Amino acid sequence: CAIAIKGFAKCRVHDEHLMNTVANRLRERGVREDLEPTQLSDSLYGFAKFTCQDTALLDLLSIEARRCLHLMDVATLSQVVASLAKAGVSSQVLTNRAASLIKRADDSWLDEATLPQLQVLNMAFGKLQVSDGPLFEACAASYLRRSGLEAVTLPTASTELLVNVIHAFAKVHHFHADLFSAINSVLIDRFDEVSMTDLVKYLHAISKVEHLPPPPLQQRILERLESDKLNTLGVFDLLKVATAVRRLGIRVPSLESHVSVVLPHENDSSAVGGGLGPGRRLKRGPKKRRQSARKRKWTW
């Protein structure tokens, strides 16, 4: 069952009869208990790839995943958590146990995973909003420990993967200075490989953690935003870039002009750039406390 559904998912061939047949088989407790961790992971992958809406079945599979969590390696664990995140199933017990497993494990266990596998795992935790500082610290340390003997290290990884690493950390507003600095150094040397889509994602991510890139990288970003490649952005991406540079305090005249043309109502001195200066953070006023019901009844 697991091999069949993963094979169809990899080939992007949707077969409703196959999905229903596999789902009915997996509802049987004995069938689920006989699944190996990799088979369980493949089943979750297949259902998530086809955007399965059978929440009850996905919950049953997540419960089974919790029982064999200690038998999984990082690659299998990564696929399980990523599949649940893609399917929109939030299993807090599973994610908490998975986070505890990673934090307690030896460094060598986490380092066995490839960079793409580790990045997928981080992104899955980010999508599920697992805001666990020690978990992301452990993953950051693993990124930085990679030796030159590995096929893919930070300096040789694709710029898309590096941007996704920062994006995953930013999803839970976690900033790791050494990791971000190492990735910034690689992006400076290989900035020509960064696509506009990845640049939008990068700016949006670093603005969430209020991290100002080093001056050389800022200069390369300004040159890219001042070029005609800005015209390739859609309205949604343009808004994301405008919001990001405003938070970072980076002023981009061509971006302001482009926003004023595409979004006339955003033509405001505070809309693009001129916001936060380097190193500054947003200042929010005190949160107003809601009155109790006893006090509110006299103000009706």
mmCIF file of N, CA and C in Angstrom, residues 11-134:
data_model
loop_
_atom_site.group_PDB
_atom_site.id
_atom_site.type_symbol
_atom_site.label_atom_id
_atom_site.label_comp_id
_atom_site.label_asym_id
_atom_site.label_seq_id
_atom_site.Cartn_x
_atom_site.Cartn_y
_atom_site.Cartn_z
ATOM 1 N N CYS A 11 4.789 10.403 -9.168
ATOM 2 C CA CYS A 11 4.482 10.610 -10.587
ATOM 3 C C CYS A 11 3.333 11.599 -10.785
ATOM 4 N N ARG A 12 2.761 12.069 -9.671
ATOM 5 C CA ARG A 12 1.640 13.028 -9.708
ATOM 6 C C ARG A 12 0.454 12.469 -10.492
ATOM 7 N N VAL A 13 0.177 11.201 -10.261
ATOM 8 C CA VAL A 13 -0.977 10.546 -10.887
ATOM 9 C C VAL A 13 -2.021 10.315 -9.802
ATOM 10 N N HIS A 14 -3.129 11.028 -9.905
ATOM 11 C CA HIS A 14 -4.177 10.915 -8.880
ATOM 12 C C HIS A 14 -5.197 9.854 -9.300
ATOM 13 N N ASP A 15 -5.326 8.839 -8.464
ATOM 14 C CA ASP A 15 -6.281 7.761 -8.722
ATOM 15 C C ASP A 15 -7.191 7.654 -7.498
ATOM 16 N N GLU A 16 -8.422 8.073 -7.644
ATOM 17 C CA GLU A 16 -9.356 8.100 -6.515
ATOM 18 C C GLU A 16 -9.642 6.703 -5.976
ATOM 19 N N HIS A 17 -9.751 5.738 -6.882
ATOM 20 C CA HIS A 17 -10.025 4.365 -6.442
ATOM 21 C C HIS A 17 -8.874 3.834 -5.595
ATOM 22 N N LEU A 18 -7.634 4.117 -6.016
ATOM 23 C CA LEU A 18 -6.468 3.677 -5.248
ATOM 24 C C LEU A 18 -6.441 4.354 -3.880
ATOM 25 N N MET A 19 -6.727 5.642 -3.857
ATOM 26 C CA MET A 19 -6.718 6.385 -2.589
ATOM 27 C C MET A 19 -7.722 5.791 -1.611
ATOM 28 N N ASN A 20 -8.928 5.523 -2.093
ATOM 29 C CA ASN A 20 -9.980 4.975 -1.223
ATOM 30 C C ASN A 20 -9.625 3.568 -0.749
ATOM 31 N N THR A 21 -9.053 2.767 -1.636
ATOM 32 C CA THR A 21 -8.691 1.392 -1.273
ATOM 33 C C THR A 21 -7.614 1.379 -0.196
ATOM 34 N N VAL A 22 -6.573 2.198 -0.391
ATOM 35 C CA VAL A 22 -5.486 2.273 0.591
ATOM 36 C C VAL A 22 -5.996 2.832 1.911
ATOM 37 N N ALA A 23 -6.848 3.863 1.832
ATOM 38 C CA ALA A 23 -7.387 4.470 3.046
ATOM 39 C C ALA A 23 -8.195 3.454 3.858
ATOM 40 N N ASN A 24 -9.011 2.667 3.160
ATOM 41 C CA ASN A 24 -9.812 1.654 3.863
ATOM 42 C C ASN A 24 -8.930 0.593 4.517
ATOM 43 N N ARG A 25 -7.850 0.233 3.858
ATOM 44 C CA ARG A 25 -6.929 -0.756 4.439
ATOM 45 C C ARG A 25 -6.242 -0.187 5.688
ATOM 46 N N LEU A 26 -5.840 1.075 5.611
ATOM 47 C CA LEU A 26 -5.106 1.687 6.715
ATOM 48 C C LEU A 26 -6.001 2.003 7.913
ATOM 49 N N ARG A 27 -7.308 1.980 7.727
ATOM 50 C CA ARG A 27 -8.208 2.182 8.873
ATOM 51 C C ARG A 27 -8.230 0.953 9.789
ATOM 52 N N GLU A 28 -7.746 -0.170 9.271
ATOM 53 C CA GLU A 28 -7.675 -1.382 10.092
ATOM 54 C C GLU A 28 -6.456 -1.287 11.008
ATOM 55 N N ARG A 29 -6.693 -1.465 12.285
ATOM 56 C CA ARG A 29 -5.622 -1.290 13.268
ATOM 57 C C ARG A 29 -4.453 -2.241 13.037
ATOM 58 N N GLY A 30 -4.758 -3.467 12.705
ATOM 59 C CA GLY A 30 -3.703 -4.454 12.488
ATOM 60 C C GLY A 30 -2.792 -4.076 11.326
ATOM 61 N N VAL A 31 -3.386 -3.507 10.279
ATOM 62 C CA VAL A 31 -2.588 -3.095 9.116
ATOM 63 C C VAL A 31 -1.644 -1.967 9.502
ATOM 64 N N ARG A 32 -2.161 -1.006 10.261
ATOM 65 C CA ARG A 32 -1.320 0.129 10.660
ATOM 66 C C ARG A 32 -0.181 -0.318 11.578
ATOM 67 N N GLU A 33 -0.476 -1.253 12.475
ATOM 68 C CA GLU A 33 0.552 -1.705 13.416
ATOM 69 C C GLU A 33 1.661 -2.486 12.720
ATOM 70 N N ASP A 34 1.356 -3.087 11.567
ATOM 71 C CA ASP A 34 2.356 -3.870 10.849
ATOM 72 C C ASP A 34 3.263 -3.006 9.965
ATOM 73 N N LEU A 35 2.941 -1.718 9.848
ATOM 74 C CA LEU A 35 3.739 -0.845 8.983
ATOM 75 C C LEU A 35 5.096 -0.540 9.606
ATOM 76 N N GLU A 36 6.139 -0.603 8.792
ATOM 77 C CA GLU A 36 7.462 -0.155 9.211
ATOM 78 C C GLU A 36 7.464 1.381 9.233
ATOM 79 N N PRO A 37 8.395 2.006 9.979
ATOM 80 C CA PRO A 37 8.438 3.481 10.011
ATOM 81 C C PRO A 37 8.524 4.107 8.622
ATOM 82 N N THR A 38 9.324 3.517 7.723
ATOM 83 C CA THR A 38 9.441 4.084 6.377
ATOM 84 C C THR A 38 8.137 3.925 5.588
ATOM 85 N N GLN A 39 7.430 2.792 5.793
ATOM 86 C CA GLN A 39 6.152 2.593 5.115
ATOM 87 C C GLN A 39 5.104 3.580 5.629
ATOM 88 N N LEU A 40 5.124 3.830 6.923
ATOM 89 C CA LEU A 40 4.213 4.807 7.509
ATOM 90 C C LEU A 40 4.504 6.200 6.962
ATOM 91 N N SER A 41 5.788 6.514 6.862
ATOM 92 C CA SER A 41 6.200 7.805 6.320
ATOM 93 C C SER A 41 5.778 7.957 4.861
ATOM 94 N N ASP A 42 5.942 6.886 4.078
ATOM 95 C CA ASP A 42 5.554 6.927 2.664
ATOM 96 C C ASP A 42 4.046 7.094 2.504
ATOM 97 N N SER A 43 3.278 6.447 3.370
ATOM 98 C CA SER A 43 1.818 6.572 3.304
ATOM 99 C C SER A 43 1.386 8.006 3.581
ATOM 100 N N LEU A 44 1.971 8.602 4.623
ATOM 101 C CA LEU A 44 1.649 9.996 4.941
ATOM 102 C C LEU A 44 2.042 10.918 3.796
ATOM 103 N N TYR A 45 3.186 10.636 3.188
ATOM 104 C CA TYR A 45 3.649 11.456 2.064
ATOM 105 C C TYR A 45 2.653 11.407 0.904
ATOM 106 N N GLY A 46 2.191 10.195 0.593
ATOM 107 C CA GLY A 46 1.266 10.045 -0.515
ATOM 108 C C GLY A 46 -0.051 10.769 -0.283
ATOM 109 N N PHE A 47 -0.627 10.613 0.907
ATOM 110 C CA PHE A 47 -1.900 11.283 1.196
ATOM 111 C C PHE A 47 -1.732 12.800 1.234
ATOM 112 N N ALA A 48 -0.610 13.271 1.772
ATOM 113 C CA ALA A 48 -0.380 14.720 1.834
ATOM 114 C C ALA A 48 -0.175 15.303 0.440
ATOM 115 N N LYS A 49 0.509 14.560 -0.420
ATOM 116 C CA LYS A 49 0.768 15.034 -1.783
ATOM 117 C C LYS A 49 -0.524 15.224 -2.551
ATOM 118 N N PHE A 50 -1.495 14.370 -2.288
ATOM 119 C CA PHE A 50 -2.788 14.459 -2.963
ATOM 120 C C PHE A 50 -3.786 15.312 -2.168
ATOM 121 N N THR A 51 -3.271 16.067 -1.180
ATOM 122 C CA THR A 51 -4.107 16.943 -0.330
ATOM 123 C C THR A 51 -5.327 16.195 0.196
ATOM 124 N N CYS A 52 -5.071 15.065 0.828
ATOM 125 C CA CYS A 52 -6.149 14.245 1.396
ATOM 126 C C CYS A 52 -6.901 15.023 2.474
ATOM 127 N N GLN A 53 -8.220 14.972 2.430
ATOM 128 C CA GLN A 53 -9.066 15.670 3.400
ATOM 129 C C GLN A 53 -9.603 14.744 4.491
ATOM 130 N N ASP A 54 -9.133 13.505 4.492
ATOM 131 C CA ASP A 54 -9.591 12.530 5.485
ATOM 132 C C ASP A 54 -8.812 12.753 6.789
ATOM 133 N N THR A 55 -9.258 13.715 7.576
ATOM 134 C CA THR A 55 -8.545 14.080 8.804
ATOM 135 C C THR A 55 -8.495 12.930 9.796
ATOM 136 N N ALA A 56 -9.564 12.150 9.859
ATOM 137 C CA ALA A 56 -9.609 11.025 10.806
ATOM 138 C C ALA A 56 -8.499 10.015 10.493
ATOM 139 N N LEU A 57 -8.306 9.700 9.216
ATOM 140 C CA LEU A 57 -7.259 8.756 8.828
ATOM 141 C C LEU A 57 -5.873 9.327 9.126
ATOM 142 N N LEU A 58 -5.674 10.601 8.814
ATOM 143 C CA LEU A 58 -4.373 11.230 9.072
ATOM 144 C C LEU A 58 -4.070 11.271 10.564
ATOM 145 N N ASP A 59 -5.105 11.455 11.373
ATOM 146 C CA ASP A 59 -4.905 11.423 12.825
ATOM 147 C C ASP A 59 -4.493 10.028 13.296
ATOM 148 N N LEU A 60 -5.111 8.997 12.714
ATOM 149 C CA LEU A 60 -4.749 7.625 13.066
ATOM 150 C C LEU A 60 -3.292 7.326 12.695
ATOM 151 N N LEU A 61 -2.877 7.817 11.524
ATOM 152 C CA LEU A 61 -1.496 7.595 11.091
ATOM 153 C C LEU A 61 -0.513 8.381 11.957
ATOM 154 N N SER A 62 -0.907 9.575 12.396
ATOM 155 C CA SER A 62 -0.023 10.365 13.266
ATOM 156 C C SER A 62 0.128 9.692 14.632
ATOM 157 N N ILE A 63 -0.948 9.058 15.117
ATOM 158 C CA ILE A 63 -0.865 8.315 16.390
ATOM 159 C C ILE A 63 0.093 7.139 16.244
ATOM 160 N N GLU A 64 0.008 6.456 15.103
ATOM 161 C CA GLU A 64 0.909 5.330 14.859
ATOM 162 C C GLU A 64 2.362 5.812 14.747
ATOM 163 N N ALA A 65 2.541 7.020 14.161
ATOM 164 C CA ALA A 65 3.890 7.583 14.037
ATOM 165 C C ALA A 65 4.485 7.884 15.407
ATOM 166 N N ARG A 66 3.640 8.308 16.331
ATOM 167 C CA ARG A 66 4.123 8.587 17.690
ATOM 168 C C ARG A 66 4.669 7.330 18.347
ATOM 169 N N ARG A 67 4.045 6.184 18.058
ATOM 170 C CA ARG A 67 4.444 4.937 18.709
ATOM 171 C C ARG A 67 5.803 4.430 18.221
ATOM 172 N N CYS A 68 6.151 4.744 16.976
ATOM 173 C CA CYS A 68 7.430 4.245 16.441
ATOM 174 C C CYS A 68 8.412 5.382 16.179
ATOM 175 N N LEU A 69 8.209 6.480 16.879
ATOM 176 C CA LEU A 69 9.067 7.649 16.672
ATOM 177 C C LEU A 69 10.528 7.334 16.978
ATOM 178 N N HIS A 70 10.749 6.516 18.010
ATOM 179 C CA HIS A 70 12.117 6.195 18.428
ATOM 180 C C HIS A 70 12.847 5.316 17.422
ATOM 181 N N LEU A 71 12.120 4.736 16.461
ATOM 182 C CA LEU A 71 12.743 3.880 15.453
ATOM 183 C C LEU A 71 13.099 4.630 14.173
ATOM 184 N N MET A 72 12.749 5.912 14.106
ATOM 185 C CA MET A 72 12.944 6.677 12.877
ATOM 186 C C MET A 72 14.304 7.357 12.848
ATOM 187 N N ASP A 73 14.863 7.446 11.644
ATOM 188 C CA ASP A 73 16.036 8.289 11.462
ATOM 189 C C ASP A 73 15.562 9.685 11.076
ATOM 190 N N VAL A 74 16.503 10.596 10.859
ATOM 191 C CA VAL A 74 16.118 11.989 10.595
ATOM 192 C C VAL A 74 15.351 12.104 9.278
ATOM 193 N N ALA A 75 15.757 11.345 8.268
ATOM 194 C CA ALA A 75 15.092 11.422 6.963
ATOM 195 C C ALA A 75 13.624 11.007 7.067
ATOM 196 N N THR A 76 13.373 9.915 7.785
ATOM 197 C CA THR A 76 11.990 9.439 7.947
ATOM 198 C C THR A 76 11.182 10.410 8.792
ATOM 199 N N LEU A 77 11.774 10.873 9.886
ATOM 200 C CA LEU A 77 11.091 11.837 10.750
ATOM 201 C C LEU A 77 10.765 13.108 9.988
ATOM 202 N N SER A 78 11.704 13.553 9.161
ATOM 203 C CA SER A 78 11.503 14.762 8.364
ATOM 204 C C SER A 78 10.306 14.614 7.437
ATOM 205 N N GLN A 79 10.186 13.449 6.777
ATOM 206 C CA GLN A 79 9.075 13.235 5.850
ATOM 207 C C GLN A 79 7.744 13.136 6.579
ATOM 208 N N VAL A 80 7.742 12.550 7.770
ATOM 209 C CA VAL A 80 6.504 12.439 8.550
ATOM 210 C C VAL A 80 5.998 13.818 8.955
ATOM 211 N N VAL A 81 6.874 14.613 9.558
ATOM 212 C CA VAL A 81 6.457 15.934 10.036
ATOM 213 C C VAL A 81 6.092 16.843 8.863
ATOM 214 N N ALA A 82 6.871 16.776 7.772
ATOM 215 C CA ALA A 82 6.588 17.610 6.602
ATOM 216 C C ALA A 82 5.255 17.228 5.963
ATOM 217 N N SER A 83 4.941 15.938 5.930
ATOM 218 C CA SER A 83 3.675 15.483 5.336
ATOM 219 C C SER A 83 2.483 15.963 6.160
ATOM 220 N N LEU A 84 2.604 15.874 7.478
ATOM 221 C CA LEU A 84 1.520 16.356 8.337
ATOM 222 C C LEU A 84 1.339 17.866 8.180
ATOM 223 N N ALA A 85 2.456 18.596 8.053
ATOM 224 C CA ALA A 85 2.370 20.048 7.870
ATOM 225 C C ALA A 85 1.699 20.387 6.543
ATOM 226 N N LYS A 86 2.055 19.651 5.491
ATOM 227 C CA LYS A 86 1.460 19.898 4.176
ATOM 228 C C LYS A 86 -0.031 19.579 4.173
ATOM 229 N N ALA A 87 -0.409 18.542 4.927
ATOM 230 C CA ALA A 87 -1.825 18.155 4.990
ATOM 231 C C ALA A 87 -2.622 19.043 5.945
ATOM 232 N N GLY A 88 -1.924 19.911 6.685
ATOM 233 C CA GLY A 88 -2.610 20.802 7.618
ATOM 234 C C GLY A 88 -3.065 20.120 8.884
ATOM 235 N N VAL A 89 -2.411 19.027 9.242
ATOM 236 C CA VAL A 89 -2.760 18.289 10.463
ATOM 237 C C VAL A 89 -1.774 18.657 11.558
ATOM 238 N N SER A 90 -2.267 19.252 12.614
ATOM 239 C CA SER A 90 -1.407 19.672 13.714
ATOM 240 C C SER A 90 -1.530 18.668 14.861
ATOM 241 N N SER A 91 -0.504 17.843 15.000
ATOM 242 C CA SER A 91 -0.464 16.867 16.090
ATOM 243 C C SER A 91 0.552 17.350 17.112
ATOM 244 N N GLN A 92 0.068 18.060 18.114
ATOM 245 C CA GLN A 92 0.972 18.679 19.081
ATOM 246 C C GLN A 92 1.780 17.640 19.854
ATOM 247 N N VAL A 93 1.155 16.518 20.182
ATOM 248 C CA VAL A 93 1.870 15.467 20.916
ATOM 249 C C VAL A 93 3.025 14.928 20.078
ATOM 250 N N LEU A 94 2.759 14.681 18.786
ATOM 251 C CA LEU A 94 3.797 14.154 17.902
ATOM 252 C C LEU A 94 4.941 15.149 17.737
ATOM 253 N N THR A 95 4.616 16.414 17.468
ATOM 254 C CA THR A 95 5.663 17.411 17.247
ATOM 255 C C THR A 95 6.481 17.654 18.517
ATOM 256 N N ASN A 96 5.824 17.630 19.671
ATOM 257 C CA ASN A 96 6.561 17.815 20.935
ATOM 258 C C ASN A 96 7.514 16.650 21.190
ATOM 259 N N ARG A 97 7.033 15.437 20.914
ATOM 260 C CA ARG A 97 7.906 14.266 21.105
ATOM 261 C C ARG A 97 9.054 14.268 20.099
ATOM 262 N N ALA A 98 8.757 14.681 18.870
ATOM 263 C CA ALA A 98 9.811 14.746 17.856
ATOM 264 C C ALA A 98 10.854 15.789 18.239
ATOM 265 N N ALA A 99 10.403 16.926 18.752
ATOM 266 C CA ALA A 99 11.337 17.976 19.190
ATOM 267 C C ALA A 99 12.203 17.479 20.349
ATOM 268 N N SER A 100 11.582 16.778 21.287
ATOM 269 C CA SER A 100 12.345 16.235 22.421
ATOM 270 C C SER A 100 13.369 15.205 21.959
ATOM 271 N N LEU A 101 12.982 14.386 20.968
ATOM 272 C CA LEU A 101 13.901 13.379 20.430
ATOM 273 C C LEU A 101 15.133 14.046 19.820
ATOM 274 N N ILE A 102 14.911 15.115 19.079
ATOM 275 C CA ILE A 102 16.023 15.816 18.425
ATOM 276 C C ILE A 102 16.927 16.482 19.456
ATOM 277 N N LYS A 103 16.329 17.084 20.464
ATOM 278 C CA LYS A 103 17.122 17.805 21.470
ATOM 279 C C LYS A 103 17.938 16.848 22.337
ATOM 280 N N ARG A 104 17.416 15.628 22.559
ATOM 281 C CA ARG A 104 18.129 14.669 23.407
ATOM 282 C C ARG A 104 19.142 13.831 22.634
ATOM 283 N N ALA A 105 19.016 13.790 21.321
ATOM 284 C CA ALA A 105 19.849 12.904 20.507
ATOM 285 C C ALA A 105 21.293 13.399 20.447
ATOM 286 N N ASP A 106 22.189 12.468 20.148
ATOM 287 C CA ASP A 106 23.592 12.822 19.938
ATOM 288 C C ASP A 106 23.729 13.659 18.672
ATOM 289 N N ASP A 107 24.793 14.456 18.623
ATOM 290 C CA ASP A 107 25.032 15.284 17.448
ATOM 291 C C ASP A 107 25.174 14.438 16.187
ATOM 292 N N SER A 108 25.766 13.278 16.321
ATOM 293 C CA SER A 108 26.003 12.422 15.154
ATOM 294 C C SER A 108 24.683 11.963 14.523
ATOM 295 N N TRP A 109 23.636 11.758 15.349
ATOM 296 C CA TRP A 109 22.335 11.313 14.814
ATOM 297 C C TRP A 109 21.737 12.388 13.909
ATOM 298 N N LEU A 110 21.789 13.636 14.347
ATOM 299 C CA LEU A 110 21.226 14.725 13.555
ATOM 300 C C LEU A 110 22.098 15.027 12.342
ATOM 301 N N ASP A 111 23.414 14.840 12.488
ATOM 302 C CA ASP A 111 24.334 15.147 11.391
ATOM 303 C C ASP A 111 24.268 14.116 10.267
ATOM 304 N N GLU A 112 23.610 12.970 10.526
ATOM 305 C CA GLU A 112 23.461 11.965 9.473
ATOM 306 C C GLU A 112 22.528 12.441 8.368
ATOM 307 N N ALA A 113 21.659 13.371 8.687
ATOM 308 C CA ALA A 113 20.720 13.889 7.692
ATOM 309 C C ALA A 113 21.450 14.800 6.711
ATOM 310 N N THR A 114 20.989 14.809 5.482
ATOM 311 C CA THR A 114 21.543 15.735 4.499
ATOM 312 C C THR A 114 20.982 17.131 4.763
ATOM 313 N N LEU A 115 21.613 18.134 4.170
ATOM 314 C CA LEU A 115 21.120 19.506 4.348
ATOM 315 C C LEU A 115 19.670 19.664 3.861
ATOM 316 N N PRO A 116 19.314 19.134 2.691
ATOM 317 C CA PRO A 116 17.907 19.249 2.264
ATOM 318 C C PRO A 116 16.928 18.602 3.245
ATOM 319 N N GLN A 117 17.295 17.442 3.792
ATOM 320 C CA GLN A 117 16.410 16.773 4.751
ATOM 321 C C GLN A 117 16.246 17.600 6.023
ATOM 322 N N LEU A 118 17.352 18.173 6.487
ATOM 323 C CA LEU A 118 17.287 18.996 7.690
ATOM 324 C C LEU A 118 16.490 20.266 7.443
ATOM 325 N N GLN A 119 16.637 20.823 6.246
ATOM 326 C CA GLN A 119 15.876 22.036 5.898
ATOM 327 C C GLN A 119 14.377 21.746 5.823
ATOM 328 N N VAL A 120 14.019 20.605 5.246
ATOM 329 C CA VAL A 120 12.599 20.214 5.170
ATOM 330 C C VAL A 120 12.034 20.027 6.578
ATOM 331 N N LEU A 121 12.823 19.446 7.466
ATOM 332 C CA LEU A 121 12.378 19.251 8.847
ATOM 333 C C LEU A 121 12.147 20.593 9.541
ATOM 334 N N ASN A 122 13.084 21.527 9.359
ATOM 335 C CA ASN A 122 12.924 22.853 9.959
ATOM 336 C C ASN A 122 11.711 23.581 9.409
ATOM 337 N N MET A 123 11.515 23.473 8.096
ATOM 338 C CA MET A 123 10.372 24.151 7.484
ATOM 339 C C MET A 123 9.057 23.562 7.994
ATOM 340 N N ALA A 124 9.027 22.251 8.202
ATOM 341 C CA ALA A 124 7.815 21.607 8.717
ATOM 342 C C ALA A 124 7.505 22.092 10.128
ATOM 343 N N PHE A 125 8.531 22.154 10.989
ATOM 344 C CA PHE A 125 8.318 22.680 12.338
ATOM 345 C C PHE A 125 7.871 24.143 12.280
ATOM 346 N N GLY A 126 8.429 24.885 11.323
ATOM 347 C CA GLY A 126 8.030 26.288 11.175
ATOM 348 C C GLY A 126 6.580 26.418 10.758
ATOM 349 N N LYS A 127 6.144 25.602 9.782
ATOM 350 C CA LYS A 127 4.758 25.663 9.327
ATOM 351 C C LYS A 127 3.785 25.278 10.438
ATOM 352 N N LEU A 128 4.198 24.336 11.277
ATOM 353 C CA LEU A 128 3.349 23.900 12.386
ATOM 354 C C LEU A 128 3.481 24.809 13.610
ATOM 355 N N GLN A 129 4.291 25.875 13.471
ATOM 356 C CA GLN A 129 4.475 26.867 14.535
ATOM 357 C C GLN A 129 4.975 26.245 15.836
ATOM 358 N N VAL A 130 5.972 25.366 15.695
ATOM 359 C CA VAL A 130 6.617 24.777 16.873
ATOM 360 C C VAL A 130 7.726 25.727 17.307
ATOM 361 N N SER A 131 7.370 26.666 18.142
ATOM 362 C CA SER A 131 8.318 27.700 18.567
ATOM 363 C C SER A 131 9.133 27.183 19.750
ATOM 364 N N ASP A 132 10.116 26.364 19.430
ATOM 365 C CA ASP A 132 10.960 25.724 20.440
ATOM 366 C C ASP A 132 12.396 26.176 20.204
ATOM 367 N N GLY A 133 12.876 27.109 21.007
ATOM 368 C CA GLY A 133 14.208 27.665 20.835
ATOM 369 C C GLY A 133 15.317 26.630 20.835
ATOM 370 N N PRO A 134 15.391 25.757 21.868
ATOM 371 C CA PRO A 134 16.450 24.736 21.884
ATOM 372 C C PRO A 134 16.421 23.808 20.675
#
